[in-house]
Short mmCIF file of C-alpha atoms in Angstrom, two decimals:
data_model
loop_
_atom_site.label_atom_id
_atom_site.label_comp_id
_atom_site.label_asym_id
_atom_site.label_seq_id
_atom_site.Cartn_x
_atom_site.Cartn_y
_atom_site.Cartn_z
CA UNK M 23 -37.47 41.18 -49.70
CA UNK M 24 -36.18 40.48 -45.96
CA UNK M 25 -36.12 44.37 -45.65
CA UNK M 26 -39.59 44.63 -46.73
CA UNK M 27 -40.75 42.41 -44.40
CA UNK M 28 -39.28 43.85 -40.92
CA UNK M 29 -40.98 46.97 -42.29
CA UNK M 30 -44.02 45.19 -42.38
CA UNK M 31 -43.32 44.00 -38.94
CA UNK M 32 -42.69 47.22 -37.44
CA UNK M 33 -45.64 48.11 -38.34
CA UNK M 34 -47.20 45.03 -36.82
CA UNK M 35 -45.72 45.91 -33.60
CA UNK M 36 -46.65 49.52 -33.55
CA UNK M 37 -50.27 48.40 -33.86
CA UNK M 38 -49.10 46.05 -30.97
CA UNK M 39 -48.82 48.85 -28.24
CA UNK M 40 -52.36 50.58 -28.63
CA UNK M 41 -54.32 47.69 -28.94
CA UNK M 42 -55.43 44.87 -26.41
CA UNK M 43 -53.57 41.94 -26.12
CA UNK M 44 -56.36 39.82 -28.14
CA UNK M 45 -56.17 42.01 -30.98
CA UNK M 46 -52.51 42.58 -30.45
CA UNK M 47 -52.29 38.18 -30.92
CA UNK M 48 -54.21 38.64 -34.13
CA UNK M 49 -51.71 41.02 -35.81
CA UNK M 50 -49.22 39.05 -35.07
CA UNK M 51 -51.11 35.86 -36.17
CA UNK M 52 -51.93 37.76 -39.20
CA UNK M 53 -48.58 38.73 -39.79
CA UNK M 54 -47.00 35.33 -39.23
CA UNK M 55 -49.15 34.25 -41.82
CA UNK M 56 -48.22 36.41 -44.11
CA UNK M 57 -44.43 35.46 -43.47
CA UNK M 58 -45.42 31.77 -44.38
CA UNK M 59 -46.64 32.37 -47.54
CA UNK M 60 -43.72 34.45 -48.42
CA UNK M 61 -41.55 31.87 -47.19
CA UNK M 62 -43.19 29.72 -49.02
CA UNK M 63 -42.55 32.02 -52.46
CA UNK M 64 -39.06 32.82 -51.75
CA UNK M 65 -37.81 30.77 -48.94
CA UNK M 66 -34.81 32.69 -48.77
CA UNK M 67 -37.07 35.36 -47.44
CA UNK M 68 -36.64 34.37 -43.96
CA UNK M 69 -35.64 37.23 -41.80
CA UNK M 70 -33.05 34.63 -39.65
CA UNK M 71 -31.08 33.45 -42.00
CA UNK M 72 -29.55 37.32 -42.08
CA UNK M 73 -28.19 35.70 -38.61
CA UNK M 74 -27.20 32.29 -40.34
CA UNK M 75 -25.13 33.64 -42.90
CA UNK M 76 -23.61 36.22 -40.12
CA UNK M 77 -22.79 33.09 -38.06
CA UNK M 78 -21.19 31.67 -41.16
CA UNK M 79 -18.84 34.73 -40.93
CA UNK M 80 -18.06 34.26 -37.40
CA UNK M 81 -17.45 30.37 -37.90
CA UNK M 82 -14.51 30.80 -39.80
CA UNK M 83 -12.97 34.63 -38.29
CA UNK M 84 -10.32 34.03 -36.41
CA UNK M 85 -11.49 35.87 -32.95
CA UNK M 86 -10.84 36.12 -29.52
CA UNK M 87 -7.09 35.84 -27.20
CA UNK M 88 -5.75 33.47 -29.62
CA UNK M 89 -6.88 34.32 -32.96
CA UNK M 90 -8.15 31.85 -34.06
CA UNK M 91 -11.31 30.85 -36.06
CA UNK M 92 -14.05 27.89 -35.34
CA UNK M 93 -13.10 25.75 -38.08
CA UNK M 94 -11.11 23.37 -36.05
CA UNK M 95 -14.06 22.79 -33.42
CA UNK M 96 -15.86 19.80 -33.21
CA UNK M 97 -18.75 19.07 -33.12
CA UNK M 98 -18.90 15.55 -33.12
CA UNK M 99 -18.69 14.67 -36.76
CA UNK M 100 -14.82 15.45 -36.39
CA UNK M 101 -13.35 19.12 -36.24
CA UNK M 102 -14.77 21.68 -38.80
CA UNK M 103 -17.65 19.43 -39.78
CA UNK M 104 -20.78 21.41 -39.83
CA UNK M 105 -22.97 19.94 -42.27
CA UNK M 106 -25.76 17.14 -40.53
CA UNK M 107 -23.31 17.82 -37.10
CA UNK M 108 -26.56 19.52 -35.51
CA UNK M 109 -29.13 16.36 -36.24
CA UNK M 110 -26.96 14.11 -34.17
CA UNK M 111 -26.78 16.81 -31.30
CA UNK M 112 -26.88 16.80 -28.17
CA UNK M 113 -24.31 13.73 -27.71
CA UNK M 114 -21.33 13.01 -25.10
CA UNK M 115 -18.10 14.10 -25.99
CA UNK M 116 -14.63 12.58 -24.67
CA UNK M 117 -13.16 15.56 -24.56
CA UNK M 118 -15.09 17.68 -22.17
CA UNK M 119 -16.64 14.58 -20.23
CA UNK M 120 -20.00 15.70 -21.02
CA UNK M 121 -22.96 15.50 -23.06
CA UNK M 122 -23.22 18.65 -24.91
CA UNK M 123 -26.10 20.45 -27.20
CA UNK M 124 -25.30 22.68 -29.92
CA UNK M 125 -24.62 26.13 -27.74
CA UNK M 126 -22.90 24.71 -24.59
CA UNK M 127 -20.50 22.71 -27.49
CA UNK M 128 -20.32 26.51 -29.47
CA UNK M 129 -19.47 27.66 -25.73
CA UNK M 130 -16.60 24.96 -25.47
CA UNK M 131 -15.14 25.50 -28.66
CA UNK M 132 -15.18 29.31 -28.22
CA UNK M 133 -13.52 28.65 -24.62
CA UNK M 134 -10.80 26.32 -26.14
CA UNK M 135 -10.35 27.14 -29.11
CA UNK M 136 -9.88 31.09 -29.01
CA UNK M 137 -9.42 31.52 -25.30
CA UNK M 138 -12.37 33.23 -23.97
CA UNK M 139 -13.03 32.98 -20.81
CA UNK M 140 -16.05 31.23 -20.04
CA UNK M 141 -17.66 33.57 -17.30
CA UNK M 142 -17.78 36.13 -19.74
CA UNK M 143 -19.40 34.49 -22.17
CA UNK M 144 -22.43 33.50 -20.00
CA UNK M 145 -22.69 36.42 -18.40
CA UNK M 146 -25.34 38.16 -21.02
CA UNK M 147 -25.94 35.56 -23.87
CA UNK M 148 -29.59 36.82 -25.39
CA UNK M 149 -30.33 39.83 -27.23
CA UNK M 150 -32.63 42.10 -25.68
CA UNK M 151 -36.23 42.73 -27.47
CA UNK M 152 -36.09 43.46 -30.75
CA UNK M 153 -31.90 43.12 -30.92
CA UNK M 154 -30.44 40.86 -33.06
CA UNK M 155 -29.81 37.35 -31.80
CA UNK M 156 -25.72 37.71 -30.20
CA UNK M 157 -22.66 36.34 -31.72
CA UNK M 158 -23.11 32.81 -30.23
CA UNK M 159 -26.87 32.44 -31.27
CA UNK M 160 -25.82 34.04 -34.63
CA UNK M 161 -23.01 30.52 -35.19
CA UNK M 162 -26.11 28.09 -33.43
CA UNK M 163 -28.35 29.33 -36.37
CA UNK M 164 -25.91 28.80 -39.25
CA UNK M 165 -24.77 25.03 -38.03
CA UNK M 166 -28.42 24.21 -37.03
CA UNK M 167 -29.45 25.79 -40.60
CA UNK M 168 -26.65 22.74 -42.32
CA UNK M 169 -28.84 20.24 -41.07
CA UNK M 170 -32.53 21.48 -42.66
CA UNK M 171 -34.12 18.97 -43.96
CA UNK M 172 -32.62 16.44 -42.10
CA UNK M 173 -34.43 14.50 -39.07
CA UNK M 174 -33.33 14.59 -36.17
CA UNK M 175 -31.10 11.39 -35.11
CA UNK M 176 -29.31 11.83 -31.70
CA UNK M 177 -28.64 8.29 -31.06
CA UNK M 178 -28.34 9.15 -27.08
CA UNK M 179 -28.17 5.69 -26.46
CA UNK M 180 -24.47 6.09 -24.39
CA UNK M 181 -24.70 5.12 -20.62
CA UNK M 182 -23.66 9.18 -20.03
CA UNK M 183 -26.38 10.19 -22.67
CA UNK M 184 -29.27 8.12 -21.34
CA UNK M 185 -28.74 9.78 -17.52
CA UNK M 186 -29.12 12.92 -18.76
CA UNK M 187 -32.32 12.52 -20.75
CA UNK M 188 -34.05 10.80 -17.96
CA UNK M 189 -32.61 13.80 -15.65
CA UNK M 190 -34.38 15.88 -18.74
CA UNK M 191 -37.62 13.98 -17.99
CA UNK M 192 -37.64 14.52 -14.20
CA UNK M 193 -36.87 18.52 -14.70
CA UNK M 194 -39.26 18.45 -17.01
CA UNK M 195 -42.15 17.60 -14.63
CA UNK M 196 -40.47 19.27 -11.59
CA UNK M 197 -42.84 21.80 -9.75
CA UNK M 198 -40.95 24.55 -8.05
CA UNK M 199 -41.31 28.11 -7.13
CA UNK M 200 -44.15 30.41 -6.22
CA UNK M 201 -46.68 29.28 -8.71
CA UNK M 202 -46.14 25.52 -8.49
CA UNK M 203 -45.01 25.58 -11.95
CA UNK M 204 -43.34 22.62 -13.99
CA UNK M 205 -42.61 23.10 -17.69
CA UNK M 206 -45.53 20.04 -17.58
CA UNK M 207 -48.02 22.83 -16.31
CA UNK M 208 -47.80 24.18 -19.78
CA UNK M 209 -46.25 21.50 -21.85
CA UNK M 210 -48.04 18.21 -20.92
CA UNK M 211 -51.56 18.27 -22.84
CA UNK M 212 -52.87 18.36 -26.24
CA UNK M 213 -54.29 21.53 -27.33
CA UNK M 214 -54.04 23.91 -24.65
CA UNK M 215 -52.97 27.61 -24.68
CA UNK M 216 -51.69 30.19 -22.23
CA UNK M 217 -54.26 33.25 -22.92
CA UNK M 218 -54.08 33.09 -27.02
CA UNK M 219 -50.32 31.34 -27.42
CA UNK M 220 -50.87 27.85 -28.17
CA UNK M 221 -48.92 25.33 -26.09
CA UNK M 222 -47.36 22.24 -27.84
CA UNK M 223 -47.44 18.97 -25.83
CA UNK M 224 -44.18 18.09 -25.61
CA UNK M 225 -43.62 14.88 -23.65
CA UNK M 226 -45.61 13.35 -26.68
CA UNK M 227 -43.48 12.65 -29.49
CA UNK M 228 -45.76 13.58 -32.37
CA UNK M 229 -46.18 17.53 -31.01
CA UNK M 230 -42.61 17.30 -30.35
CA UNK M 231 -41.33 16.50 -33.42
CA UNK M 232 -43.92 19.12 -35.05
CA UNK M 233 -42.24 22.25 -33.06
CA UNK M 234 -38.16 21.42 -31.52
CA UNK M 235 -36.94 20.83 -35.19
CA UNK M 236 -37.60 25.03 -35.83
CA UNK M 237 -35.40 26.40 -33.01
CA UNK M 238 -33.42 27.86 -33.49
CA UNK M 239 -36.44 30.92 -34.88
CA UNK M 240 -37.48 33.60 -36.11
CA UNK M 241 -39.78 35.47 -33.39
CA UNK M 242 -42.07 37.53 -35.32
CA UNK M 243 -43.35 39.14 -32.09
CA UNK M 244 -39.54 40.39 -30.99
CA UNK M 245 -38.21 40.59 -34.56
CA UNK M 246 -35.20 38.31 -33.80
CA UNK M 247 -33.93 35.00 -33.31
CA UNK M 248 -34.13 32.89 -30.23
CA UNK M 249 -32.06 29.90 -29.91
CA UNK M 250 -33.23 27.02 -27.84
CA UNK M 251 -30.93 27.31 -24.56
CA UNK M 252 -32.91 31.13 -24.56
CA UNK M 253 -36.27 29.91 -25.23
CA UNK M 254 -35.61 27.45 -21.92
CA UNK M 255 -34.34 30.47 -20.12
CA UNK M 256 -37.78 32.17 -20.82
CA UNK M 257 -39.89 29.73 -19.84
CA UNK M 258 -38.06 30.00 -16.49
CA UNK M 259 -38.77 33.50 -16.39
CA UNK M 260 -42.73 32.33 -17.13
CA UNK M 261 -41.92 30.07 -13.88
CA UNK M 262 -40.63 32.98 -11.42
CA UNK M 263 -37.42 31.14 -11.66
CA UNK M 264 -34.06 33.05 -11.32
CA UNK M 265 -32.06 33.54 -14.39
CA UNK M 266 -31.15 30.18 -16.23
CA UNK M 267 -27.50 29.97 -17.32
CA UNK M 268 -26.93 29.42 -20.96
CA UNK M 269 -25.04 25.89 -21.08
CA UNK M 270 -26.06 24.41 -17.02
CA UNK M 271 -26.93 20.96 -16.38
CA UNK M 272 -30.61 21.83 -16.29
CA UNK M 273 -30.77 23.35 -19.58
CA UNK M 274 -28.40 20.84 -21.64
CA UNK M 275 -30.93 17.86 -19.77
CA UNK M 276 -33.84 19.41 -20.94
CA UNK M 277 -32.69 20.15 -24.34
CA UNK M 278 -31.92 16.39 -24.96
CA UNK M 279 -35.33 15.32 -23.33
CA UNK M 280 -36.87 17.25 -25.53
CA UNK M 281 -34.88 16.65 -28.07
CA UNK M 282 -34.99 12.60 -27.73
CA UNK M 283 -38.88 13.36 -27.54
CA UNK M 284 -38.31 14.89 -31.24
CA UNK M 285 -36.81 11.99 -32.59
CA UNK M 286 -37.06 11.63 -36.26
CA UNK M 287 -38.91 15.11 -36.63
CA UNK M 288 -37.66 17.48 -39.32
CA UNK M 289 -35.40 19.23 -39.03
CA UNK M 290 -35.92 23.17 -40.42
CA UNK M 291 -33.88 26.26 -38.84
CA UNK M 292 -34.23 28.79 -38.36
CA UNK M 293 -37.95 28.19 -37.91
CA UNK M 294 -40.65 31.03 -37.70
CA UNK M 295 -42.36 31.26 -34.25
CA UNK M 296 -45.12 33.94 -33.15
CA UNK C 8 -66.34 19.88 -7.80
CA UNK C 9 -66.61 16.83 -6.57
CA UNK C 10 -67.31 15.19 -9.56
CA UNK C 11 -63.33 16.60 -10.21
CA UNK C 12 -61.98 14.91 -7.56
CA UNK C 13 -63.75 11.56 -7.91
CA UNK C 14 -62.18 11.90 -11.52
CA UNK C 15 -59.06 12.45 -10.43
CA UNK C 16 -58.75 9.66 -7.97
CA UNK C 17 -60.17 6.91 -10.69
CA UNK C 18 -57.88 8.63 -12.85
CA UNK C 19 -54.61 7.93 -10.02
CA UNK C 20 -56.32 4.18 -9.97
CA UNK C 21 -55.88 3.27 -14.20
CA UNK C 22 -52.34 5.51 -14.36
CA UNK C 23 -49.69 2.30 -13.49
CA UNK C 24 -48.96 1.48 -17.00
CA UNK C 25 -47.64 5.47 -17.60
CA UNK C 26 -46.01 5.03 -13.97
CA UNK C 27 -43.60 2.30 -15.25
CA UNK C 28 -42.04 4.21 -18.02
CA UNK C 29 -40.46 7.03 -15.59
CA UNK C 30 -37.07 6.15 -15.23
CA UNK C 31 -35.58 5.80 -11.77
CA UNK C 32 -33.57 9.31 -11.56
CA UNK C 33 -31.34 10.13 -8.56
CA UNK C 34 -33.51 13.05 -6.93
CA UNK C 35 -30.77 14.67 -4.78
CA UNK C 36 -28.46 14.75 -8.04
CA UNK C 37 -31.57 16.86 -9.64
CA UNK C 38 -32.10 19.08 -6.48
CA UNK C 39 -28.09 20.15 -6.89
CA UNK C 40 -28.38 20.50 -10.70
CA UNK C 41 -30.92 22.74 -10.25
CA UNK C 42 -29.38 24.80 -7.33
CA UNK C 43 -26.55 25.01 -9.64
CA UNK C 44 -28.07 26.04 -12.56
CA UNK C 45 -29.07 29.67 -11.73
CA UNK C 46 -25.74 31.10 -10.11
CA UNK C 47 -26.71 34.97 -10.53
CA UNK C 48 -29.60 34.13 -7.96
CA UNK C 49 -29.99 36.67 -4.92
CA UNK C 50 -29.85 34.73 -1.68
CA UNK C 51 -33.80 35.05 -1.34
CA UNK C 52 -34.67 33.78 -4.10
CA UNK C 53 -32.55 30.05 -3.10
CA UNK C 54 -36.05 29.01 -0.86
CA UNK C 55 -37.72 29.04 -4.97
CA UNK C 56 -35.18 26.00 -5.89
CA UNK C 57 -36.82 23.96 -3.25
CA UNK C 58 -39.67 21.95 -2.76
CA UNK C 59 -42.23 21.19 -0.58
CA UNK C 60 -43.72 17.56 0.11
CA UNK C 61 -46.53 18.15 -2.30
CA UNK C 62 -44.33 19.53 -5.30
CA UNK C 63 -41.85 16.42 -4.44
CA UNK C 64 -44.91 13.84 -4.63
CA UNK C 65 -46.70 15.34 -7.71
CA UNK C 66 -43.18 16.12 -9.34
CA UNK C 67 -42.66 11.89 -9.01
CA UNK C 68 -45.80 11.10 -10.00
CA UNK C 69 -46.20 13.92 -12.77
CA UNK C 70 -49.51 15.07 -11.78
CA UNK C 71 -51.25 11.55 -11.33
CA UNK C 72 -50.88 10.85 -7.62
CA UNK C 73 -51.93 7.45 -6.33
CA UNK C 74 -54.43 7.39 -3.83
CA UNK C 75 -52.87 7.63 -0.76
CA UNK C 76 -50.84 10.52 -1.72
CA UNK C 77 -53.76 12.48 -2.91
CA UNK C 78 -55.78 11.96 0.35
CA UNK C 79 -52.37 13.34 1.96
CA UNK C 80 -52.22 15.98 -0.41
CA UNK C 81 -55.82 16.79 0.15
CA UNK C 82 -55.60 16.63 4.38
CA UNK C 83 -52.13 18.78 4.25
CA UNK C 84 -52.85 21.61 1.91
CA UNK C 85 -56.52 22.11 3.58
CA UNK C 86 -55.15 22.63 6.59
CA UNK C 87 -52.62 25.21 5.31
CA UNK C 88 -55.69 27.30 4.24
CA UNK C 89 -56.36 30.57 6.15
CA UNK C 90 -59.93 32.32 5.85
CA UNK C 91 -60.57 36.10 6.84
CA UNK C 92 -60.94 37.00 10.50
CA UNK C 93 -64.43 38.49 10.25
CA UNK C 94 -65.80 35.60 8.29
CA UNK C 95 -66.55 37.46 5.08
CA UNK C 96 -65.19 35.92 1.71
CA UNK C 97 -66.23 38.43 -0.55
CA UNK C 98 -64.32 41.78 -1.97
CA UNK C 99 -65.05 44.05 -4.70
CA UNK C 100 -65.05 42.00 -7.91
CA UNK C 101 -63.90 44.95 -10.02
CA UNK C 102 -60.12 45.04 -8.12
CA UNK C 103 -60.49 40.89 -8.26
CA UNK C 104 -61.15 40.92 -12.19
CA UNK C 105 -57.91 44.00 -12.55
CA UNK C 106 -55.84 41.08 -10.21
CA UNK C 107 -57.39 38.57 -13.01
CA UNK C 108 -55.92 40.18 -15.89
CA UNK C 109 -52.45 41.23 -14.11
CA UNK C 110 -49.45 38.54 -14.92
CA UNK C 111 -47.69 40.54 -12.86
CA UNK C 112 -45.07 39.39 -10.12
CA UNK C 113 -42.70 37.69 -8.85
CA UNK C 114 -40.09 37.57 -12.10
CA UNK C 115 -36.96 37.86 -12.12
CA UNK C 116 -37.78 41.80 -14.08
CA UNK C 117 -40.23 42.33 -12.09
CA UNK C 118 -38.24 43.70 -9.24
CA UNK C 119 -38.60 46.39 -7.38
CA UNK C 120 -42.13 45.42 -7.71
CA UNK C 121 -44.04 48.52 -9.36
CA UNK C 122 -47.28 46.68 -8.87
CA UNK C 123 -49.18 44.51 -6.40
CA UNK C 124 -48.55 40.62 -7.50
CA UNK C 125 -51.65 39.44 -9.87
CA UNK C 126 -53.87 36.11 -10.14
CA UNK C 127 -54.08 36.04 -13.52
CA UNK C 128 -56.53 33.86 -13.88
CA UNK C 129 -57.12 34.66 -17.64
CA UNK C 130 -53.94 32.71 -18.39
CA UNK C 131 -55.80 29.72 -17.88
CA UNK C 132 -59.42 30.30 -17.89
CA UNK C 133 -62.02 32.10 -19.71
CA UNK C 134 -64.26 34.68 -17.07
CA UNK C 135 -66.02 36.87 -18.84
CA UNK C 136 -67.80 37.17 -22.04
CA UNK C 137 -66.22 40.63 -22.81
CA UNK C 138 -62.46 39.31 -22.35
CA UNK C 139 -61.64 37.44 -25.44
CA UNK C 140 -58.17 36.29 -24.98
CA UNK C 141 -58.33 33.86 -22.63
CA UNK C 142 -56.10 30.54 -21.70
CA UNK C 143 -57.05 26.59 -21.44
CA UNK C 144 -55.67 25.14 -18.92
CA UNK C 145 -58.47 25.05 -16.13
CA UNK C 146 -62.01 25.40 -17.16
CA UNK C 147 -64.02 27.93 -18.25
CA UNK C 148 -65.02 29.40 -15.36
CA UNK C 149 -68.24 31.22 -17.25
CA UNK C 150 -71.09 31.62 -14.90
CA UNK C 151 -69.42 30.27 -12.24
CA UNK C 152 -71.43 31.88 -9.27
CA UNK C 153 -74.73 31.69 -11.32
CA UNK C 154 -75.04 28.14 -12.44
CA UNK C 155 -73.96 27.78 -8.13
CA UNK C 156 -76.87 29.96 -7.25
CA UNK C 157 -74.29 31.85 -5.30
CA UNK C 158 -74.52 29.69 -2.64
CA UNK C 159 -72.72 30.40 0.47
CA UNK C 160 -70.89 26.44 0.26
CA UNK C 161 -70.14 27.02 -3.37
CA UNK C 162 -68.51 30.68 -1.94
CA UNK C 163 -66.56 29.00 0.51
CA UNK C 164 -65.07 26.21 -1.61
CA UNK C 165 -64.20 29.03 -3.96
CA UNK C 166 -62.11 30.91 -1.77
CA UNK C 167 -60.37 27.22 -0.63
CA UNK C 168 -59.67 26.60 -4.57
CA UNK C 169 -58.03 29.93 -4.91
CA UNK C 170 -56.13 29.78 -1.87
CA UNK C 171 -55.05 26.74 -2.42
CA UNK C 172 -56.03 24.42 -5.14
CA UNK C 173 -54.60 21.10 -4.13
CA UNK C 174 -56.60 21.03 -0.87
CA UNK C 175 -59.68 19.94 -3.30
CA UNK C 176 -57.82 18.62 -6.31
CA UNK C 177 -54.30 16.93 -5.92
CA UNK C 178 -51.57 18.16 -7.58
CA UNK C 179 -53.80 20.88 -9.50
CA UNK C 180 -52.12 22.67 -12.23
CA UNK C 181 -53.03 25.94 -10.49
CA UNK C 182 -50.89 27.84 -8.10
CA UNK C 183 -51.23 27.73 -4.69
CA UNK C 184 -52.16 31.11 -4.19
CA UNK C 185 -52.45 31.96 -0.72
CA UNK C 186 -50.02 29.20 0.77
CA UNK C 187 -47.44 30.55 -1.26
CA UNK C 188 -48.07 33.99 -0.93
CA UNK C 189 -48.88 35.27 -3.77
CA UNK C 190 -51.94 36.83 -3.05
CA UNK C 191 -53.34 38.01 0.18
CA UNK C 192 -56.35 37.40 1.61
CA UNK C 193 -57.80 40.27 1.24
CA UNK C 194 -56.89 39.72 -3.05
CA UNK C 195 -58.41 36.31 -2.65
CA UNK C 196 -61.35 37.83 -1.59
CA UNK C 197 -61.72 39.81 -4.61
CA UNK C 198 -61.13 37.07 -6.86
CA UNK C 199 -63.96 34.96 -5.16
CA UNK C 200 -66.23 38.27 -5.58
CA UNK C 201 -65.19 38.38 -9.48
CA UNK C 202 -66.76 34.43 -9.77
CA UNK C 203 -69.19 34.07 -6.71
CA UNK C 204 -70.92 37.42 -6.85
CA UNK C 205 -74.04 38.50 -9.20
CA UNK C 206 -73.29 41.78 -10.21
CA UNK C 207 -69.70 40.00 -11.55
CA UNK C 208 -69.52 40.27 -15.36
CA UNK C 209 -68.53 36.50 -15.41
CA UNK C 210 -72.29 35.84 -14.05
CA UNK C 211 -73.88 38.05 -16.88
#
């Protein structure tokens, strides 16, 4: 099934390059469609849970300098608990002094656990087009994916976690660079799009709630799966920003602002996104 | 236009409610996060983490300035506006509607540049009847010149909105065009020609 489908999509694409960009948006609305009602059929259909079950792997191979596998990490439920660990992230942790989502905790664990050196590991975290979603992405899917259906249910209410979604907020509506842009340029309004890509309004709570709970997803248009700390480094690009690093302050503030936005939306990873 | 403005300043007036529930946040602290938070940035591009007055007020006040900070806005970004030396605001509408459809410029994979930096206006707004995928965010700018009778006021308040937005409409979600140098003058031009002039497909 799953291989029948990226054919499909292949074929989308190929139509993508020849055509303008309005028709180019209807193929892949068309074939996004098409993808629901299969995943509807046979949920197990969905081409990014290839990557879950691939993290799953990597979760518990021992790897890196010290050979050793995830299972011990923690990631806040106590070490090696995966299942429902996701729907209370981001959250402060002891250990590290900091509030943490799910990949800058991956990126700890990976550190301390089996020795990698961190500067490696942010040097290229995201796939290029049409590559499959890297190791790191590949372990965000598969814990995110143990907390479907579940809402989400950060408490952030810790002195540590509240500074950092109000920090969230402020970045949020922050204008910078060349263009003026904030992510509230794009974000901040109900029912507006950027040429034909809707734009959910995500300082409101209801659109919120509708949208974070999918990431990490499935991207029909680059046939792989974008985690959340890459979508944020994309909208960046969108902003004539330099390149965001996977696991800074900025990103893990605006992932719990938007996440504390969600609150109580379902959860369902890997989602499907255009 | 005006009507926009007069809107936006009774809007700043009824806004104190939303106001109170943004948190007091330590500004400097956000400044270093974000200075921090893009380490593989080449020297020139450190001037992009900063910002000016106007970002720093509208940033605060996301968007919904109160009234004395919009007429400040307003008085500082007009004069920051720069018109052509011989007086003449309109180009060739066909380069200003390719400069329309061009996202181009200014990303971080967008260098060398390969291409001139574009307006792209059809992010946000619809132009012409022909181009179909078109963006929300500002208006549709449809018959822009026509329903103006291409009036020479209407073409000079044109050129100010696309050179820079704010100088009519506080903390506008459009770019700043020509203050921040993104397009020149002599692009600017062309833009106004795709809107103001009547052999423009967006006045068809």
């Amino acid at each position: 099934m799953v291989k029948k489908l990226l054919v499909a999509l292949v074929a989308c694409c190929a139509v993508v390059a020849v055509s303008s960009i309005a028709r180019a948006q209807d193929e892949t609305e068309k074939a996004i469609e098409k993808y629901r009602q299969m995943l509807k059929e046979d949920p197990w259909s969905n081409p990014g849970l290839l990557d879950a079950d691939r993290g799953e792997g990597l979760w518990t191979t021992a790897a890196g300098p010290n050979k050793a596998s995830l299972e011990k990490c923690d990631l806040g439920k106590g070490p090696g608990v995966v299942d429902g660990a996701f729907a209370e992230l981001p959250r402060y942790f002891a250990d590290a002094n900091k509030v943490m989502d799910l990949e800058t905790r991956l990126l700890w664990c990976i550190e301390k656990l089996q020795g990698a050196k961190r500067e490696d590991l942010v040097k290229r975290p995201y796939p290029a087009g049409g590559q499959p979603v890297k190791d790191l992405g590949a372990i965000a899917t598969y814990v995110a994916s143990k907390s479907n259906g579940m809402k989400f249910a950060a408490k952030l209410d810790k002195a540590q976690e509240k500074v950092v979604v109000d920090e969230g907020q402020a970045i949020f509506f922050r204008r910078q660079g060349p263009h003026d842009f904030a992510c509230a340029t794009c974000h901040a309004d109900s029912g507006k799009r950027i040429r034909l890509q809707g734009l959910p309004f995500l300082s409101e709570p209801k659109e919120a709630q509708q949208v974070v709970g999918q990431w990490p997803a499935y991207r029909v248009s680059t046939t792989q799966v974008m985690t959340m700390q890459h979508r944020m480094y994309d909208c960046y690009w969108q902003m004539r920003m330099p390149e965001l690093e996977i696991g800074s302050d900025v990103s893990v503030a605006l992932i719990s602002y938007l996440i504390k936005s969600a609150e109580g939306g379902d959860i369902a990873a890997p989602g499907l996104k255009r | 236009m005006r009507s926009i403005v007069i809107a936006a300043i009774l809007l700043a007036g009824t806004v104190s409610a939303q106001a109170q529930q943004k948190p007091a946040v330590d500004s400097a602290k956000i400044d270093a996060a974000i200075a921090a938070a893009f380490p593989t940035a080449p020297p020139e591009w450190r001037p992009r983490f900063d910002q000016d007055e106007t970002m720093k007020v509208c940033s605060i006040h996301h968007n919904v300035p109160p009234k004395a900070d919009a007429d400040a806005i307003q008085a500082r970004e007009k004069a920051k506006i720069e018109y052509p030396a011989d007086g003449n605001l309109l180009g060739d509408w066909k380069s200003g509607e390719r400069l329309a459809q061009s996202g181009y410029g200014l990303r971080f994979t967008d260098y060398p540049a390969r291409n001139p930096n574009g307006g792209n206006c059809y992010a946000c707004h619809q132009l012409t009847k022909a181009e179909v995928s078109y963006g929300t965010i500002g208006p549709s700018l449809l018959n822009y010149g026509k329903v103006r009778n291409f009036g020479a006021a209407e073409t000079k308040a044109a050129y100010e909105k696309v050179y820079n937005a704010q100088a009519a409409y506080p903390c506008s979600n459009m770019p700043r065009f020509g203050t921040n140098k993104v397009l020149t003058i002599e692009q600017i031009k062309d833009l106004v020609a795709l809107v103001m002039s009547p052999d423009s497909p967006v006045n068809k």
